[in-house]
């Protein structure tokens, strides 16, 4: 081992700045994706928890699922218009 604490100079294996920046961008993109996913899921959970009965929860579930399918179809049609 060395007599240096982690992070002290000199660094034996420095990371290239471009690599570090790209790694940071990938990490931020991953964190943003995870945050967006959890925000959406928390919104859906809040809506389902607000339902007064099991039947209402299942009706709300069908509404969420149907809306997601419709959104995918809309995005597919939009992509087809933009590409050809």
JSON list of C-alpha atoms in Angstrom, two decimals:
[
{"chain": "A", "resi": 1, "resn": "UNK", "atom": "CA", "xyz": [0.00, 0.00, 0.00]},
{"chain": "A", "resi": 2, "resn": "UNK", "atom": "CA", "xyz": [0.97, 3.62, -0.19]},
{"chain": "A", "resi": 3, "resn": "UNK", "atom": "CA", "xyz": [1.35, 6.16, 2.55]},
{"chain": "A", "resi": 4, "resn": "UNK", "atom": "CA", "xyz": [-1.22, 8.39, 0.84]},
{"chain": "A", "resi": 5, "resn": "UNK", "atom": "CA", "xyz": [-4.91, 8.60, 1.67]},
{"chain": "A", "resi": 6, "resn": "UNK", "atom": "CA", "xyz": [-7.38, 8.17, -1.20]},
{"chain": "A", "resi": 7, "resn": "UNK", "atom": "CA", "xyz": [-7.57, 11.33, -3.29]},
{"chain": "A", "resi": 8, "resn": "UNK", "atom": "CA", "xyz": [-4.15, 12.65, -2.30]},
{"chain": "A", "resi": 9, "resn": "UNK", "atom": "CA", "xyz": [-1.56, 13.59, -4.90]},
{"chain": "A", "resi": 10, "resn": "UNK", "atom": "CA", "xyz": [0.16, 12.27, -6.89]},
{"chain": "A", "resi": 11, "resn": "UNK", "atom": "CA", "xyz": [-2.48, 10.17, -8.57]},
{"chain": "A", "resi": 12, "resn": "UNK", "atom": "CA", "xyz": [-1.03, 6.99, -10.03]},
{"chain": "A", "resi": 13, "resn": "UNK", "atom": "CA", "xyz": [-3.83, 6.34, -12.54]},
{"chain": "A", "resi": 14, "resn": "UNK", "atom": "CA", "xyz": [-5.47, 9.64, -13.48]},
{"chain": "A", "resi": 15, "resn": "UNK", "atom": "CA", "xyz": [-8.80, 9.48, -15.30]},
{"chain": "A", "resi": 16, "resn": "UNK", "atom": "CA", "xyz": [-8.95, 11.23, -18.65]},
{"chain": "A", "resi": 17, "resn": "UNK", "atom": "CA", "xyz": [-11.13, 14.32, -18.34]},
{"chain": "A", "resi": 18, "resn": "UNK", "atom": "CA", "xyz": [-13.21, 13.37, -21.39]},
{"chain": "A", "resi": 19, "resn": "UNK", "atom": "CA", "xyz": [-13.90, 9.94, -19.87]},
{"chain": "A", "resi": 20, "resn": "UNK", "atom": "CA", "xyz": [-14.87, 11.48, -16.53]},
{"chain": "A", "resi": 21, "resn": "UNK", "atom": "CA", "xyz": [-17.20, 13.99, -18.21]},
{"chain": "A", "resi": 22, "resn": "UNK", "atom": "CA", "xyz": [-18.86, 11.26, -20.29]},
{"chain": "A", "resi": 23, "resn": "UNK", "atom": "CA", "xyz": [-19.22, 9.04, -17.23]},
{"chain": "A", "resi": 24, "resn": "UNK", "atom": "CA", "xyz": [-20.80, 11.97, -15.35]},
{"chain": "A", "resi": 25, "resn": "UNK", "atom": "CA", "xyz": [-23.25, 12.60, -18.20]},
{"chain": "A", "resi": 26, "resn": "UNK", "atom": "CA", "xyz": [-24.25, 8.92, -18.30]},
{"chain": "A", "resi": 27, "resn": "UNK", "atom": "CA", "xyz": [-24.73, 8.92, -14.53]},
{"chain": "A", "resi": 28, "resn": "UNK", "atom": "CA", "xyz": [-26.91, 12.04, -14.64]},
{"chain": "A", "resi": 29, "resn": "UNK", "atom": "CA", "xyz": [-29.00, 10.57, -17.46]},
{"chain": "A", "resi": 30, "resn": "UNK", "atom": "CA", "xyz": [-29.51, 7.39, -15.44]},
{"chain": "A", "resi": 31, "resn": "UNK", "atom": "CA", "xyz": [-30.49, 9.34, -12.33]},
{"chain": "A", "resi": 32, "resn": "UNK", "atom": "CA", "xyz": [-32.90, 11.48, -14.38]},
{"chain": "A", "resi": 33, "resn": "UNK", "atom": "CA", "xyz": [-34.51, 8.35, -15.89]},
{"chain": "A", "resi": 34, "resn": "UNK", "atom": "CA", "xyz": [-34.90, 6.79, -12.45]},
{"chain": "A", "resi": 35, "resn": "UNK", "atom": "CA", "xyz": [-36.37, 9.99, -11.02]},
{"chain": "A", "resi": 36, "resn": "UNK", "atom": "CA", "xyz": [-38.87, 10.30, -13.88]},
{"chain": "A", "resi": 37, "resn": "UNK", "atom": "CA", "xyz": [-39.90, 6.65, -13.45]},
{"chain": "A", "resi": 38, "resn": "UNK", "atom": "CA", "xyz": [-40.45, 7.04, -9.71]},
{"chain": "A", "resi": 39, "resn": "UNK", "atom": "CA", "xyz": [-42.39, 10.29, -10.14]},
{"chain": "A", "resi": 40, "resn": "UNK", "atom": "CA", "xyz": [-44.75, 8.61, -12.61]},
{"chain": "A", "resi": 41, "resn": "UNK", "atom": "CA", "xyz": [-45.17, 5.51, -10.45]},
{"chain": "A", "resi": 42, "resn": "UNK", "atom": "CA", "xyz": [-45.79, 7.62, -7.35]},
{"chain": "A", "resi": 43, "resn": "UNK", "atom": "CA", "xyz": [-48.46, 9.58, -9.24]},
{"chain": "A", "resi": 44, "resn": "UNK", "atom": "CA", "xyz": [-50.17, 6.38, -10.33]},
{"chain": "A", "resi": 45, "resn": "UNK", "atom": "CA", "xyz": [-49.95, 4.98, -6.79]},
{"chain": "A", "resi": 46, "resn": "UNK", "atom": "CA", "xyz": [-51.46, 8.16, -5.34]},
{"chain": "A", "resi": 47, "resn": "UNK", "atom": "CA", "xyz": [-54.34, 7.98, -7.79]},
{"chain": "A", "resi": 48, "resn": "UNK", "atom": "CA", "xyz": [-54.97, 4.30, -7.03]},
{"chain": "A", "resi": 49, "resn": "UNK", "atom": "CA", "xyz": [-54.79, 4.88, -3.27]},
{"chain": "A", "resi": 50, "resn": "UNK", "atom": "CA", "xyz": [-57.35, 7.68, -3.58]},
{"chain": "A", "resi": 51, "resn": "UNK", "atom": "CA", "xyz": [-59.93, 5.26, -4.96]},
{"chain": "A", "resi": 52, "resn": "UNK", "atom": "CA", "xyz": [-62.66, 4.40, -2.44]},
{"chain": "A", "resi": 53, "resn": "UNK", "atom": "CA", "xyz": [-63.03, 0.70, -3.29]},
{"chain": "A", "resi": 54, "resn": "UNK", "atom": "CA", "xyz": [-61.39, -2.27, -4.92]},
{"chain": "A", "resi": 55, "resn": "UNK", "atom": "CA", "xyz": [-63.70, -1.97, -7.93]},
{"chain": "A", "resi": 56, "resn": "UNK", "atom": "CA", "xyz": [-62.78, 1.70, -8.34]},
{"chain": "A", "resi": 57, "resn": "UNK", "atom": "CA", "xyz": [-59.07, 0.85, -8.09]},
{"chain": "A", "resi": 58, "resn": "UNK", "atom": "CA", "xyz": [-59.43, -1.73, -10.86]},
{"chain": "A", "resi": 59, "resn": "UNK", "atom": "CA", "xyz": [-61.37, 0.73, -13.02]},
{"chain": "A", "resi": 60, "resn": "UNK", "atom": "CA", "xyz": [-58.61, 3.29, -12.47]},
{"chain": "A", "resi": 61, "resn": "UNK", "atom": "CA", "xyz": [-56.02, 0.64, -13.32]},
{"chain": "A", "resi": 62, "resn": "UNK", "atom": "CA", "xyz": [-57.76, -0.05, -16.63]},
{"chain": "A", "resi": 63, "resn": "UNK", "atom": "CA", "xyz": [-57.88, 3.69, -17.32]},
{"chain": "A", "resi": 64, "resn": "UNK", "atom": "CA", "xyz": [-54.12, 4.01, -16.70]},
{"chain": "A", "resi": 65, "resn": "UNK", "atom": "CA", "xyz": [-53.31, 0.99, -18.87]},
{"chain": "A", "resi": 66, "resn": "UNK", "atom": "CA", "xyz": [-55.60, 2.13, -21.70]},
{"chain": "A", "resi": 67, "resn": "UNK", "atom": "CA", "xyz": [-54.08, 5.63, -21.61]},
{"chain": "A", "resi": 68, "resn": "UNK", "atom": "CA", "xyz": [-50.54, 4.23, -21.76]},
{"chain": "A", "resi": 69, "resn": "UNK", "atom": "CA", "xyz": [-51.45, 2.03, -24.75]},
{"chain": "A", "resi": 70, "resn": "UNK", "atom": "CA", "xyz": [-53.06, 5.01, -26.48]},
{"chain": "A", "resi": 71, "resn": "UNK", "atom": "CA", "xyz": [-49.99, 7.12, -25.84]},
{"chain": "A", "resi": 72, "resn": "UNK", "atom": "CA", "xyz": [-47.72, 4.47, -27.37]},
{"chain": "A", "resi": 73, "resn": "UNK", "atom": "CA", "xyz": [-49.96, 4.26, -30.43]},
{"chain": "A", "resi": 74, "resn": "UNK", "atom": "CA", "xyz": [-49.93, 8.05, -30.76]},
{"chain": "A", "resi": 75, "resn": "UNK", "atom": "CA", "xyz": [-46.14, 8.16, -30.55]},
{"chain": "A", "resi": 76, "resn": "UNK", "atom": "CA", "xyz": [-45.83, 5.35, -33.11]},
{"chain": "A", "resi": 77, "resn": "UNK", "atom": "CA", "xyz": [-48.09, 7.23, -35.54]},
{"chain": "A", "resi": 78, "resn": "UNK", "atom": "CA", "xyz": [-46.14, 10.42, -34.95]},
{"chain": "A", "resi": 79, "resn": "UNK", "atom": "CA", "xyz": [-42.87, 8.62, -35.68]},
{"chain": "A", "resi": 80, "resn": "UNK", "atom": "CA", "xyz": [-44.28, 7.13, -38.88]},
{"chain": "A", "resi": 81, "resn": "UNK", "atom": "CA", "xyz": [-45.34, 10.61, -40.07]},
{"chain": "A", "resi": 82, "resn": "UNK", "atom": "CA", "xyz": [-41.91, 12.04, -39.29]},
{"chain": "A", "resi": 83, "resn": "UNK", "atom": "CA", "xyz": [-39.91, 9.26, -40.96]},
{"chain": "A", "resi": 84, "resn": "UNK", "atom": "CA", "xyz": [-41.84, 8.48, -44.04]}
]
